[in-house]
Every structure is written in structure tokens, then in C-alpha cells.
Tab-separated table of C-alpha atoms and ligand atoms in Angstrom:
chain	number	residue	atom	x	y	z
A	1	MET	CA	34.387	130.697	178.039
A	2	ASP	CA	36.308	127.010	177.535
A	3	GLY	CA	36.138	126.514	173.709
A	4	ALA	CA	33.883	123.086	174.417
A	5	GLN	CA	31.422	124.918	176.445
A	6	GLN	CA	29.937	127.294	173.473
A	7	ARG	CA	27.139	126.565	170.999
A	8	VAL	CA	27.976	128.049	166.940
A	9	VAL	CA	24.574	127.921	166.059
A	10	ILE	CA	24.168	127.786	161.632
A	11	VAL	CA	20.831	129.376	160.333
A	12	GLY	CA	19.603	127.905	157.056
A	13	ALA	CA	20.793	124.210	156.060
A	14	GLY	CA	21.209	124.560	152.553
A	15	GLN	CA	24.608	124.421	151.448
A	16	ALA	CA	26.672	127.055	153.308
A	17	GLY	CA	25.155	125.709	156.184
A	18	SER	CA	25.604	122.137	156.042
A	19	ARG	CA	29.437	122.278	154.732
A	20	THR	CA	30.022	125.015	157.674
A	21	ALA	CA	29.180	122.725	160.299
A	22	LEU	CA	30.809	119.356	158.908
A	23	ALA	CA	34.136	121.972	158.033
A	24	LEU	CA	33.423	122.795	161.903
A	25	ARG	CA	33.955	119.483	163.631
A	26	GLN	CA	36.726	118.377	160.571
A	27	GLU	CA	39.091	121.629	162.197
A	28	GLY	CA	38.316	120.315	165.297
A	29	TRP	CA	35.563	122.916	167.046
A	30	GLN	CA	35.183	121.411	170.187
A	31	GLY	CA	31.688	122.999	171.325
A	32	ALA	CA	27.720	122.252	170.213
A	33	ILE	CA	26.789	123.003	166.778
A	34	VAL	CA	22.929	123.476	166.123
A	35	LEU	CA	22.111	123.793	162.648
A	36	ILE	CA	17.965	125.081	162.158
A	37	GLY	CA	16.533	124.858	158.149
A	38	ALA	CA	13.587	125.292	157.150
A	39	GLU	CA	13.015	122.737	154.712
A	40	ASN	CA	11.948	118.940	155.586
A	41	GLU	CA	15.044	117.457	153.051
A	42	HIS	CA	18.168	116.407	154.709
A	43	PRO	CA	20.522	119.190	153.385
A	44	TYR	CA	21.195	118.543	149.496
A	45	GLU	CA	22.661	120.782	146.793
A	46	ARG	CA	20.863	122.094	144.147
A	47	PRO	CA	22.891	122.063	141.209
A	48	PRO	CA	21.081	118.314	139.972
A	49	LEU	CA	17.767	120.171	140.743
A	50	SER	CA	17.777	121.918	137.369
A	51	LYS	CA	19.665	118.402	135.680
A	52	ASP	CA	19.310	115.081	136.290
A	53	VAL	CA	15.716	115.791	138.781
A	54	LEU	CA	14.192	117.991	135.983
A	55	GLN	CA	15.360	115.014	133.401
A	56	GLY	CA	14.023	112.370	135.255
A	57	ARG	CA	17.629	111.111	136.391
A	58	ALA	CA	18.263	111.464	140.026
A	59	LEU	CA	16.277	112.698	142.884
A	60	PRO	CA	16.974	115.319	145.408
A	61	GLY	CA	17.907	113.217	148.282
A	62	ASP	CA	20.657	111.490	145.992
A	63	ALA	CA	22.461	114.600	146.831
A	64	THR	CA	22.199	115.086	150.129
A	65	ILE	CA	25.058	117.134	151.757
A	66	LEU	CA	24.642	115.106	155.884
A	67	SER	CA	22.552	112.644	156.604
A	68	ALA	CA	20.991	111.451	159.789
A	69	GLU	CA	24.246	109.052	160.293
A	70	GLN	CA	26.515	111.836	159.771
A	71	CYS	CA	25.258	114.157	162.283
A	72	GLN	CA	25.595	111.996	165.059
A	73	ASP	CA	29.017	111.061	164.147
A	74	GLN	CA	30.084	114.566	164.082
A	75	GLY	CA	27.070	115.603	167.016
A	76	ILE	CA	25.855	118.004	164.689
A	77	GLU	CA	22.166	118.843	166.107
A	78	LEU	CA	20.058	119.407	163.143
A	79	ARG	CA	17.056	120.661	163.209
A	80	LEU	CA	14.104	120.389	159.929
A	81	GLY	CA	11.242	122.431	159.007
A	82	GLU	CA	12.657	124.833	161.818
A	83	GLU	CA	12.439	128.383	160.815
A	84	VAL	CA	14.317	131.254	163.181
A	85	ARG	CA	12.331	134.209	163.005
A	86	ARG	CA	14.442	137.148	164.742
A	87	ILE	CA	17.774	137.653	166.054
A	88	ASP	CA	18.617	139.330	168.660
A	89	PRO	CA	22.874	139.997	168.143
A	90	ARG	CA	22.903	142.267	171.705
A	91	ALA	CA	21.178	139.525	173.735
A	92	ARG	CA	23.205	136.559	171.619
A	93	ARG	CA	19.327	134.648	171.149
A	94	LEU	CA	17.282	133.778	167.778
A	95	HIS	CA	13.725	133.171	167.907
A	96	LEU	CA	12.279	130.574	166.217
A	97	HIS	CA	8.344	130.183	165.193
A	98	ALA	CA	5.725	129.744	168.169
A	99	GLY	CA	5.541	127.377	170.149
A	100	ARG	CA	9.361	127.248	170.403
A	101	ALA	CA	11.609	127.821	173.080
A	102	PRO	CA	14.294	131.275	171.859
A	103	LEU	CA	17.599	129.910	171.960
A	104	HIS	CA	21.065	131.074	172.715
A	105	TYR	CA	24.197	131.864	170.684
A	106	ASP	CA	27.833	131.966	171.585
A	107	HIS	CA	28.438	132.497	167.517
A	108	LEU	CA	25.867	133.053	164.646
A	109	VAL	CA	26.431	131.683	161.203
A	110	LEU	CA	23.818	133.066	158.783
A	111	ALA	CA	23.352	130.653	155.991
A	112	THR	CA	20.099	131.662	154.846
A	113	GLY	CA	20.462	131.461	150.898
A	114	SER	CA	18.277	133.828	148.379
A	115	ARG	CA	15.239	133.171	147.065
A	116	PRO	CA	13.916	133.167	143.606
A	117	ARG	CA	12.878	136.683	142.260
A	118	CYS	CA	9.460	137.506	141.682
A	119	LEU	CA	7.631	138.861	138.787
A	120	PRO	CA	5.207	141.176	139.510
A	121	LEU	CA	2.736	139.954	136.282
A	122	PRO	CA	-0.612	139.831	135.859
A	123	GLY	CA	-1.625	135.702	136.493
A	124	ALA	CA	1.990	134.745	138.674
A	125	GLY	CA	-0.006	133.029	140.888
A	126	LEU	CA	-1.673	130.641	137.963
A	127	ASP	CA	-1.556	127.366	138.869
A	128	GLY	CA	0.897	125.510	136.560
A	129	VAL	CA	3.099	128.688	137.066
A	130	HIS	CA	6.534	127.293	139.006
A	131	VAL	CA	9.543	128.492	140.724
A	132	LEU	CA	13.188	125.969	140.117
A	133	ARG	CA	14.833	127.033	143.705
A	134	THR	CA	14.305	123.697	146.277
A	135	ALA	CA	13.717	119.559	145.736
A	136	ALA	CA	10.058	120.425	146.354
A	137	ASP	CA	10.222	123.189	143.347
A	138	ALA	CA	12.447	120.654	141.745
A	139	LEU	CA	9.588	117.092	141.852
A	140	ALA	CA	6.608	119.289	141.380
A	141	ILE	CA	8.053	120.473	137.504
A	142	ALA	CA	9.401	116.970	136.923
A	143	ALA	CA	5.864	115.361	137.985
A	144	ARG	CA	4.360	117.563	134.836
A	145	LEU	CA	6.776	118.001	132.380
A	146	GLU	CA	5.445	114.853	129.804
A	147	GLY	CA	6.100	114.572	125.523
A	148	GLY	CA	4.720	117.345	123.979
A	149	MET	CA	3.778	119.588	127.053
A	150	ARG	CA	4.205	123.416	126.169
A	151	VAL	CA	6.541	125.006	128.500
A	152	VAL	CA	7.365	128.355	128.871
A	153	LEU	CA	10.770	129.762	130.260
A	154	VAL	CA	10.578	133.355	131.687
A	155	GLY	CA	14.796	134.478	131.789
A	156	GLY	CA	17.563	133.560	129.369
A	157	GLY	CA	20.266	132.883	132.773
A	158	PHE	CA	21.478	129.925	133.670
A	159	ILE	CA	18.511	128.306	136.008
A	160	GLY	CA	16.080	129.234	132.483
A	161	LEU	CA	18.824	127.477	129.973
A	162	GLU	CA	19.554	124.443	132.228
A	163	ALA	CA	15.199	123.772	132.942
A	164	ALA	CA	14.860	124.154	128.704
A	165	ALA	CA	17.319	122.214	128.068
A	166	SER	CA	16.052	118.728	130.319
A	167	ALA	CA	12.559	120.176	129.556
A	168	ARG	CA	13.789	119.775	126.003
A	169	LEU	CA	15.257	116.292	126.866
A	170	ARG	CA	12.008	115.133	128.130
A	171	GLY	CA	10.113	115.877	124.553
A	172	CYS	CA	8.915	119.053	125.749
A	173	ARG	CA	8.038	121.941	123.196
A	174	VAL	CA	9.865	124.312	124.814
A	175	THR	CA	10.280	128.173	124.200
A	176	VAL	CA	12.750	130.793	125.932
A	177	LEU	CA	11.508	134.620	126.735
A	178	GLU	CA	14.459	136.564	127.803
A	179	THR	CA	14.135	140.630	127.752
A	180	ALA	CA	17.737	141.552	127.023
A	181	PRO	CA	18.810	141.330	124.351
A	182	GLN	CA	21.027	137.928	124.749
A	183	LEU	CA	20.961	135.092	127.052
A	184	MET	CA	23.252	134.797	130.131
A	185	ALA	CA	23.451	138.423	129.909
A	186	ARG	CA	24.647	139.104	133.295
A	187	VAL	CA	27.589	136.438	132.717
A	188	VAL	CA	29.300	135.951	129.536
A	189	ALA	CA	30.274	138.148	126.177
A	190	ALA	CA	27.961	138.335	123.150
A	191	PRO	CA	29.351	135.528	121.408
A	192	ILE	CA	29.398	133.247	123.598
A	193	ALA	CA	25.879	134.106	124.373
A	194	GLU	CA	24.899	133.540	120.416
A	195	ARG	CA	27.268	130.077	120.592
A	196	MET	CA	24.529	129.174	123.375
A	197	MET	CA	21.376	130.300	121.589
A	198	ALA	CA	22.335	128.205	118.271
A	199	LEU	CA	23.106	124.759	120.193
A	200	HIS	CA	18.837	125.703	122.093
A	201	ARG	CA	17.789	125.733	118.931
A	202	GLY	CA	19.734	123.242	116.922
A	203	ARG	CA	17.899	121.369	119.300
A	204	GLY	CA	14.421	122.506	118.925
A	205	VAL	CA	14.310	124.982	121.670
A	206	GLU	CA	12.394	128.831	120.538
A	207	ILE	CA	14.463	131.138	121.706
A	208	ARG	CA	12.859	135.077	121.658
A	209	THR	CA	15.496	137.385	122.904
A	210	GLY	CA	13.891	141.316	124.067
A	211	VAL	CA	10.828	141.020	124.318
A	212	ARG	CA	8.384	141.868	127.177
A	213	ILE	CA	5.989	140.171	129.146
A	214	ASP	CA	2.580	141.876	130.333
A	215	GLY	CA	0.624	139.101	131.616
A	216	LEU	CA	0.051	135.400	131.717
A	217	GLU	CA	-3.524	133.445	131.581
A	218	GLY	CA	-5.644	131.633	132.170
A	219	LEU	CA	-8.985	130.593	133.781
A	220	ARG	CA	-7.084	128.642	136.926
A	221	GLU	CA	-4.355	127.254	134.834
A	222	VAL	CA	-1.567	128.868	132.703
A	223	ARG	CA	-2.346	128.606	128.986
A	224	ARG	CA	-0.762	130.969	127.264
A	225	VAL	CA	1.502	134.099	127.931
A	226	ARG	CA	1.185	137.393	126.775
A	227	LEU	CA	3.852	139.588	125.218
A	228	ALA	CA	3.668	143.619	125.226
A	229	ASP	CA	3.602	142.977	121.396
A	230	GLY	CA	-0.014	141.636	121.744
A	231	SER	CA	0.812	137.973	120.630
A	232	ALA	CA	0.828	135.215	123.040
A	233	VAL	CA	2.744	131.754	123.196
A	234	ASP	CA	0.890	129.023	124.385
A	235	ALA	CA	1.956	127.083	127.564
A	236	ASP	CA	0.661	124.362	130.212
A	237	ILE	CA	3.952	124.974	132.705
A	238	VAL	CA	5.091	128.238	132.883
A	239	ILE	CA	8.862	128.464	134.855
A	240	LEU	CA	10.094	132.271	136.468
A	241	GLY	CA	13.467	132.228	136.264
A	242	VAL	CA	14.947	135.882	136.896
A	243	GLY	CA	17.198	136.207	139.092
A	244	ALA	CA	17.431	135.909	143.227
A	245	LEU	CA	17.581	137.915	146.541
A	246	ALA	CA	19.013	137.182	149.488
A	247	ASN	CA	17.101	135.812	152.222
A	248	ASP	CA	18.045	138.861	154.030
A	249	GLY	CA	14.961	139.710	156.144
A	250	LEU	CA	17.135	138.174	159.711
A	251	PRO	CA	20.068	140.017	160.001
A	252	VAL	CA	18.126	143.588	158.197
A	253	SER	CA	15.426	143.617	160.734
A	254	ALA	CA	18.578	142.806	163.040
A	255	GLY	CA	20.129	145.857	162.213
A	256	ILE	CA	23.354	143.721	160.975
A	257	ARG	CA	24.966	146.012	157.763
A	258	CYS	CA	23.013	145.112	154.227
A	259	ALA	CA	22.812	145.398	150.936
A	260	ASP	CA	20.559	142.786	149.098
A	261	GLY	CA	22.959	140.855	150.945
A	262	VAL	CA	25.246	140.259	154.737
A	263	ILE	CA	28.081	142.350	154.304
A	264	VAL	CA	31.736	140.645	154.820
A	265	ASP	CA	34.663	140.329	154.939
A	266	ARG	CA	36.782	137.723	154.016
A	267	TYR	CA	36.254	135.805	156.650
A	268	GLY	CA	32.959	135.809	156.722
A	269	ARG	CA	31.891	138.167	159.828
A	270	THR	CA	28.957	141.042	159.677
A	271	SER	CA	29.061	144.405	161.022
A	272	ALA	CA	28.123	143.096	164.413
A	273	PRO	CA	30.363	140.868	166.939
A	274	PHE	CA	30.130	137.017	166.381
A	275	VAL	CA	28.271	136.766	163.664
A	276	TYR	CA	28.471	135.426	160.766
A	277	ALA	CA	27.064	134.804	157.112
A	278	ALA	CA	28.745	132.562	154.083
A	279	GLY	CA	26.345	131.221	150.605
A	280	ASP	CA	24.152	133.420	148.651
A	281	LEU	CA	22.798	135.277	151.469
A	282	ALA	CA	27.034	136.655	151.460
A	283	ARG	CA	27.667	140.048	150.001
A	284	HIS	CA	31.760	140.220	150.025
A	285	GLU	CA	32.931	143.300	150.643
A	286	GLN	CA	36.188	141.915	148.517
A	287	LEU	CA	36.531	139.440	146.235
A	288	TRP	CA	39.504	138.895	144.327
A	289	GLY	CA	40.231	142.317	142.646
A	290	CYS	CA	36.341	143.197	142.882
A	291	GLY	CA	34.478	144.866	145.457
A	292	ASN	CA	30.481	144.796	146.367
A	293	VAL	CA	29.858	141.205	144.801
A	294	ARG	CA	27.085	138.181	146.161
A	295	LEU	CA	28.242	135.036	144.297
A	296	GLU	CA	25.574	132.839	143.476
A	297	SER	CA	27.552	129.368	143.012
A	298	TRP	CA	28.779	125.991	144.070
A	299	GLU	CA	31.882	127.050	145.206
A	300	ASN	CA	31.188	130.142	146.741
A	301	ALA	CA	29.211	128.270	149.163
A	302	GLU	CA	32.070	125.364	149.920
A	303	LEU	CA	34.455	128.513	150.240
A	304	GLN	CA	32.834	130.140	152.425
A	305	ALA	CA	31.763	127.902	154.680
A	306	ARG	CA	35.276	126.483	155.382
A	307	GLU	CA	36.328	130.300	155.705
A	308	VAL	CA	33.874	130.931	158.328
A	309	ALA	CA	35.112	127.368	160.068
A	310	GLY	CA	38.171	128.934	159.786
A	311	ALA	CA	37.489	132.334	161.311
A	312	LEU	CA	36.015	130.664	164.247
A	313	LEU	CA	38.646	128.961	165.410
A	314	ASP	CA	40.691	131.838	164.798
A	315	ARG	CA	43.210	129.920	161.483
A	316	PRO	CA	43.824	132.249	158.896
A	317	ALA	CA	41.478	132.566	156.010
A	318	PRO	CA	43.404	130.676	152.987
A	319	GLU	CA	43.861	133.082	149.733
A	320	ARG	CA	40.490	132.803	147.173
A	321	GLY	CA	41.454	132.185	144.047
A	322	ALA	CA	39.379	133.109	140.844
A	323	PRO	CA	35.304	131.926	140.877
A	324	TRP	CA	34.346	129.568	139.318
A	325	PHE	CA	30.469	128.274	137.869
A	326	TRP	CA	29.541	125.720	135.989
A	327	THR	CA	26.604	124.985	134.275
A	328	ASP	CA	25.590	121.792	131.758
A	329	GLN	CA	23.238	122.377	129.089
A	330	PHE	CA	21.825	119.529	126.739
A	331	ASP	CA	25.461	117.723	125.771
A	332	THR	CA	27.469	121.220	126.417
A	333	ASN	CA	29.463	122.357	129.511
A	334	LEU	CA	30.403	125.771	130.590
A	335	GLN	CA	32.489	126.688	132.845
A	336	ILE	CA	32.971	130.375	133.829
A	337	ILE	CA	36.431	131.342	135.906
A	338	GLY	CA	36.617	135.023	136.961
A	339	PHE	CA	33.956	137.933	136.242
A	340	GLY	CA	32.706	136.409	133.204
A	341	ARG	CA	31.561	140.463	131.757
A	342	ALA	CA	35.287	141.704	132.309
A	343	ARG	CA	36.296	144.361	130.608
A	344	GLY	CA	38.791	143.637	127.629
A	345	GLU	CA	39.610	141.891	123.834
A	346	LEU	CA	37.696	139.058	123.145
A	347	VAL	CA	40.475	135.918	122.255
A	348	MET	CA	39.111	132.837	121.080
A	349	ARG	CA	41.516	129.515	121.019
A	350	GLY	CA	39.178	127.203	118.981
A	351	SER	CA	36.368	127.657	116.852
A	352	CYS	CA	32.884	128.122	118.295
A	353	ASP	CA	31.969	126.048	115.539
A	354	ASP	CA	34.085	123.358	117.414
A	355	ARG	CA	32.482	121.035	120.348
A	356	SER	CA	35.646	122.215	122.408
A	357	TRP	CA	36.998	125.300	122.400
A	358	CYS	CA	38.176	128.550	125.417
A	359	ALA	CA	37.509	131.601	124.903
A	360	PHE	CA	39.323	134.788	127.107
A	361	LEU	CA	38.673	138.279	127.691
A	362	VAL	CA	42.535	139.484	127.886
A	363	SER	CA	43.685	142.860	128.939
A	364	ASP	CA	46.486	144.711	129.309
A	365	GLY	CA	48.457	140.903	128.748
A	366	ARG	CA	46.818	139.247	131.132
A	367	ILE	CA	43.673	137.130	131.122
A	368	GLN	CA	41.047	138.753	133.126
A	369	SER	CA	38.476	135.750	133.371
A	370	ALA	CA	37.715	132.635	130.751
A	371	VAL	CA	34.842	130.322	129.413
A	372	LEU	CA	35.080	126.538	128.896
A	373	HIS	CA	33.067	124.858	126.102
A	374	ASN	CA	33.857	121.502	126.769
A	375	ALA	CA	37.424	121.715	127.596
A	376	GLY	CA	36.982	121.379	131.500
A	377	ARG	CA	39.744	119.440	131.593
A	378	GLU	CA	41.959	122.912	131.394
A	379	ARG	CA	39.942	124.228	134.245
A	380	ARG	CA	43.085	124.397	136.420
A	381	VAL	CA	45.927	125.502	134.081
A	382	VAL	CA	43.241	128.631	133.018
A	383	ALA	CA	43.097	129.028	136.745
A	384	GLN	CA	46.395	129.666	137.151
A	385	LEU	CA	46.786	132.068	133.818
A	386	ILE	CA	44.505	133.948	135.662
A	387	GLU	CA	45.320	133.917	139.277
A	388	ARG	CA	48.618	134.037	138.411
A	389	ARG	CA	48.506	136.973	136.610
A	390	ILE	CA	50.598	135.435	133.900
A	391	SER	CA	51.579	137.518	130.955
A	392	VAL	CA	50.197	136.550	127.990
A	393	SER	CA	49.637	137.211	124.161
A	394	ALA	CA	46.296	137.052	122.097
A	395	ARG	CA	48.423	134.986	119.522
A	396	ASP	CA	50.226	132.288	121.426
A	397	LEU	CA	46.529	131.948	123.633
A	398	GLY	CA	44.812	131.116	120.135
A	399	ASP	CA	47.471	129.419	119.081
A	400	ILE	CA	45.815	124.842	119.608
A	401	GLY	CA	48.865	123.559	118.617
A	402	ARG	CA	50.866	125.273	121.751
A	403	PRO	CA	49.052	123.424	124.945
A	404	LEU	CA	48.638	126.198	127.672
A	405	ARG	CA	50.370	124.762	130.539
A	406	THR	CA	53.168	125.987	128.514
A	407	LEU	CA	52.409	129.242	129.054
A	408	ALA	CA	51.590	128.734	132.632
A	409	ALA	CA	55.322	127.369	132.637
A	410	ALA	CA	57.047	129.730	130.211
A	411	ALA	CA	56.414	132.609	133.118
B	1	FAD	P1	21.133	127.616	149.995
B	1	FAD	O1	21.219	125.988	149.487
B	1	FAD	O2	19.760	128.030	149.229
B	1	FAD	O3	20.062	126.738	151.379
B	1	FAD	C1	20.264	128.081	152.194
B	1	FAD	C2	19.259	127.160	153.525
B	1	FAD	O4	18.320	127.578	154.190
B	1	FAD	C3	17.727	127.044	152.484
B	1	FAD	O5	16.968	125.334	152.686
B	1	FAD	C4	16.634	127.766	153.024
B	1	FAD	O6	14.836	126.757	153.405
B	1	FAD	C5	17.248	128.098	154.811
B	1	FAD	N1	16.467	129.324	155.469
B	1	FAD	C6	16.274	130.253	154.356
B	1	FAD	N2	15.693	130.750	155.580
B	1	FAD	C7	15.401	130.399	157.080
B	1	FAD	C8	15.201	130.650	158.487
B	1	FAD	N3	14.949	132.347	158.440
B	1	FAD	N4	14.782	129.421	159.666
B	1	FAD	C9	15.576	128.567	158.721
B	1	FAD	N5	16.344	128.245	157.600
B	1	FAD	C10	15.867	129.129	156.812
B	1	FAD	N6	26.027	127.033	141.408
B	1	FAD	C11	27.057	126.432	140.715
B	1	FAD	O7	28.208	126.658	140.809
B	1	FAD	N7	26.551	125.353	138.966
B	1	FAD	C12	25.284	125.597	138.596
B	1	FAD	O8	25.351	124.281	137.592
B	1	FAD	C13	24.213	125.562	139.610
B	1	FAD	N8	23.205	124.990	139.453
B	1	FAD	C14	22.048	125.211	140.587
B	1	FAD	C15	20.881	125.067	139.728
B	1	FAD	C16	19.609	125.372	140.832
B	1	FAD	C17	18.503	125.176	140.360
B	1	FAD	C18	19.864	126.192	141.806
B	1	FAD	C19	18.502	126.903	142.386
B	1	FAD	C20	20.870	126.902	142.425
B	1	FAD	C21	22.234	126.687	141.729
B	1	FAD	N9	23.666	126.692	141.562
B	1	FAD	C22	25.013	126.724	140.826
B	1	FAD	C23	24.461	127.676	142.822
B	1	FAD	C24	24.419	126.628	144.163
B	1	FAD	O9	23.394	125.896	144.678
B	1	FAD	C25	23.324	127.673	145.222
B	1	FAD	O10	24.582	128.844	145.320
B	1	FAD	C26	24.068	127.213	146.723
B	1	FAD	O11	22.935	126.250	146.862
B	1	FAD	C27	24.017	128.566	147.683
B	1	FAD	O12	24.167	127.761	148.947
B	1	FAD	P2	23.725	128.845	150.055
B	1	FAD	O13	23.789	127.378	152.051
B	1	FAD	O14	23.731	129.548	150.536
B	1	FAD	O15	21.655	128.114	149.824
């Protein structure tokens, strides 16, 4: 069939879905594009939700990815507030909620993202207990943050710590409860986590690691968090930030290969013909030297959208660089390049007590991953050192008198 008569249906109008639609048009896709999203808002970026939106400095609509005008200009049919209930890869058809006719597709892109992991705790359904994923979640929390309010974050990962910083900046009394012995345990080495803990404590956030939570208490509204050691933390608001699970119900029930996420190759192709996946939902078979990874990051959603669009247009996928992720907490910007928990010797460039420093994990004379603390200007050169596997000595890396670009240039 002529490409101009083919229809791509994209399920999930978040970052990966809407960027795929835009990339398809930019790359010259002539056929129809239908983008279906369960939320009512025009597609928006999520990173500001836990930062500027909670701090009351922005609205989710300030970070819209795809406006009504763009849809019209680009010929993208955006269907908001609609949920796809079932897909039938054999018939190349998908089924929406009751009252909607089934929809045929020639190519299907699944971009349904991920959802916050729930804790099966007594009291998790009380008023005042929140998760943070959508614009609606962020607005509901932001409306309640005011000076003196007691806010408890369950989970000391990025989302929990960003929300903690935002609540503190609004004058709330904030406690972070983390089960692991360190913060951000999945992504950074212990000395970096300690630095972030010091940052939060210095700003008045109470942090307790290695705690187990027994339940949330209150009559209708949450009033306290009960810990396994018998103590309790008073709370007016509780935010659960304990990780996310892939929204892979549709592909699982359609028999597409999944394992907390749809398994995809470097073109975003799934095990079903004509079906692709992108963004938080996708689990990469192989990514940048690492097998079986699912990335929940802004960068991955952007890149995979372009890879899938390229695959639909039979273009080769460009090589991926080292994965990149950032977080903003108080006045600290942390950027992680590579897989943050790679093995290796920790080499510091600058001291953790400085405002700006870099930390590298080095093995066999090569940087495996890096954390840049208020040093985003070094991102490009550090990515080069990692991606080109440039041989470096720990002494040179740690020498702040020696610009990093000279290490890259010397190779
Ligand atoms: P989403 O943007 O979640 O989009 C998925 C969409 O699919 C949703 O709108 C959902 O409603 C819809 N959907 C699901 N099921 C269906 C269905 N059956 N039918 C129709 N629609 C459906 N990354 C960074 O790198 N740096 C950061 O600082 C950062 N901060 C973040 C802060 C927050 C609060 C959050 C939540 C994420 C943050 N991220 C950050 C991660 C980044 O935003 C995500 O990785 C990115 O949004 C993933 O895009 P996605 O399109 O895969 O999923």
C-alpha cells in the first residue's frame, strides 16, 4: 500500500507518543497519524511537575509539547480523554472504551508510559495520600502545600527528593522516609547520596534511611505514618514516591513479549509485526552495552520517539550515546551520564563540599559513568570521554587544573 494511505496509531499522548507524531511529520511521513491519550490535557512534559509546578512557579500547561494549533498544522489527529482497552495485533485493530468504534491501524506505536508503584500499606487510601505522575497529581499536591504543613515523602529516590525540596521551599515541614540504607540507591554511589542527604538536611529536611513503614493512620485524612520500630511521623500530606511500573497491560494481554515493559530492539520494534513501543514503557533488549534495561527518562522518550519514527520510514537508527538523566533539588543540578551504578573506582574531580564537582566511576582506565554536580557545562565532553571509551588516568581526571577537554583532545 502507498505510504500516504497508511495510518499510524499512537497509544499514549505523553512525551514519547507526541514526539513520535511530530518526528514522523518532520521526517516526511505522508499517511494519517492518530494520537490517543487517556489524559484530558494536551501532551506536556513531566519534569517540571515535581519542581516548578509544586513550587507554585509554573503550571503544567507551560510545558505543553503539542498544542491544538500544532496538531492542525501537522495533520495529527489528537484524541484526548480516550483510553485504549485492547489491541488485536492479528487484525491490526484496537478497541477503545464503550461506545467507541474499533480503530484499524497499519502501524501501532505503544507509548503508554509508566505508573507509580503503589504500596500495599494499611491506610494508603486515606485522603491526603498522593502519588506524583500527572498534571492533576501535581496540581492537587501544589494546592495543599503551605507554610507549616507537615509533608512526608515515602521514598528517597529522585521524585521523592525533588518533591521534598519543593515542599521545603514552600515552607513546609518535610520528612523523607527511605527503606534502603542510602538515598537514590538505584542510581548513584554512596558518597554522592551522602552529599545529597547533607544538602537536604542543611535545608531543614528530616531524612530517615533504613526505616520500615507499617502503615498510614488517620480517620478520613492521613495524620501520621507508623514505622515498624514503633515510632510515628506526623503528617498532613503523604507523597508516595517508591518507583514506577510499566503500563504494559495492553501488550501483555495481546501476547506481545513483555517483562515489566515491552521488549524492543534498537528500532523500537516489539515481538509483534507492525507494533512498536517507546518511552518509559519500552524495555531495551540491548542499550549502550547493557542488556535488558527500561529507562524512565526525558532523554530516552525523546530519542526513542525519533528511532521509532525512523524505523517506520525505513531509516537506519542513529547510534545511541550514553544515557543521560538530570534532577534539580534546591539549587543543585545533578546530571548522570552512563549507568550510575556501574562498577569501578570512584574518582572525584573537586570536593563534595564545593558547589561544583564531578564524580567518575572508572574501570580499566575508562570512565563507566559520571555524576556532574552543578557542572552541566562539562556534560558534552564527559559524554565524549565515556562514549569514545577514551583512556584516562585517575590522576588526570581528578586534577581540576587540567580541563577535561584536553583529555578528550589528547586521545
Ligand atoms: P508519559 O509521559 O507518562 O505518557 C504516557 C501517556 O500514556 C500518559 O498520558 C497516559 O495517560 C497515557 N496512557 C496510558 N495508558 C493508556 C491507554 N490505555 N490509552 C490511552 N492513553 C494511555 N526525567 C528526566 O530525565 N529528568 C527529570 O528531571 C524528570 N523529572 C520527572 C518528574 C516527574 C514528576 C515525572 C513523573 C517524571 C520525570 N522524569 C524526568 C521522567 C520523564 O518525564 C518520563 O520518562 C517521560 O515522561 C516518559 O514519557 P512517556 O511518553 O513514556 O510516558
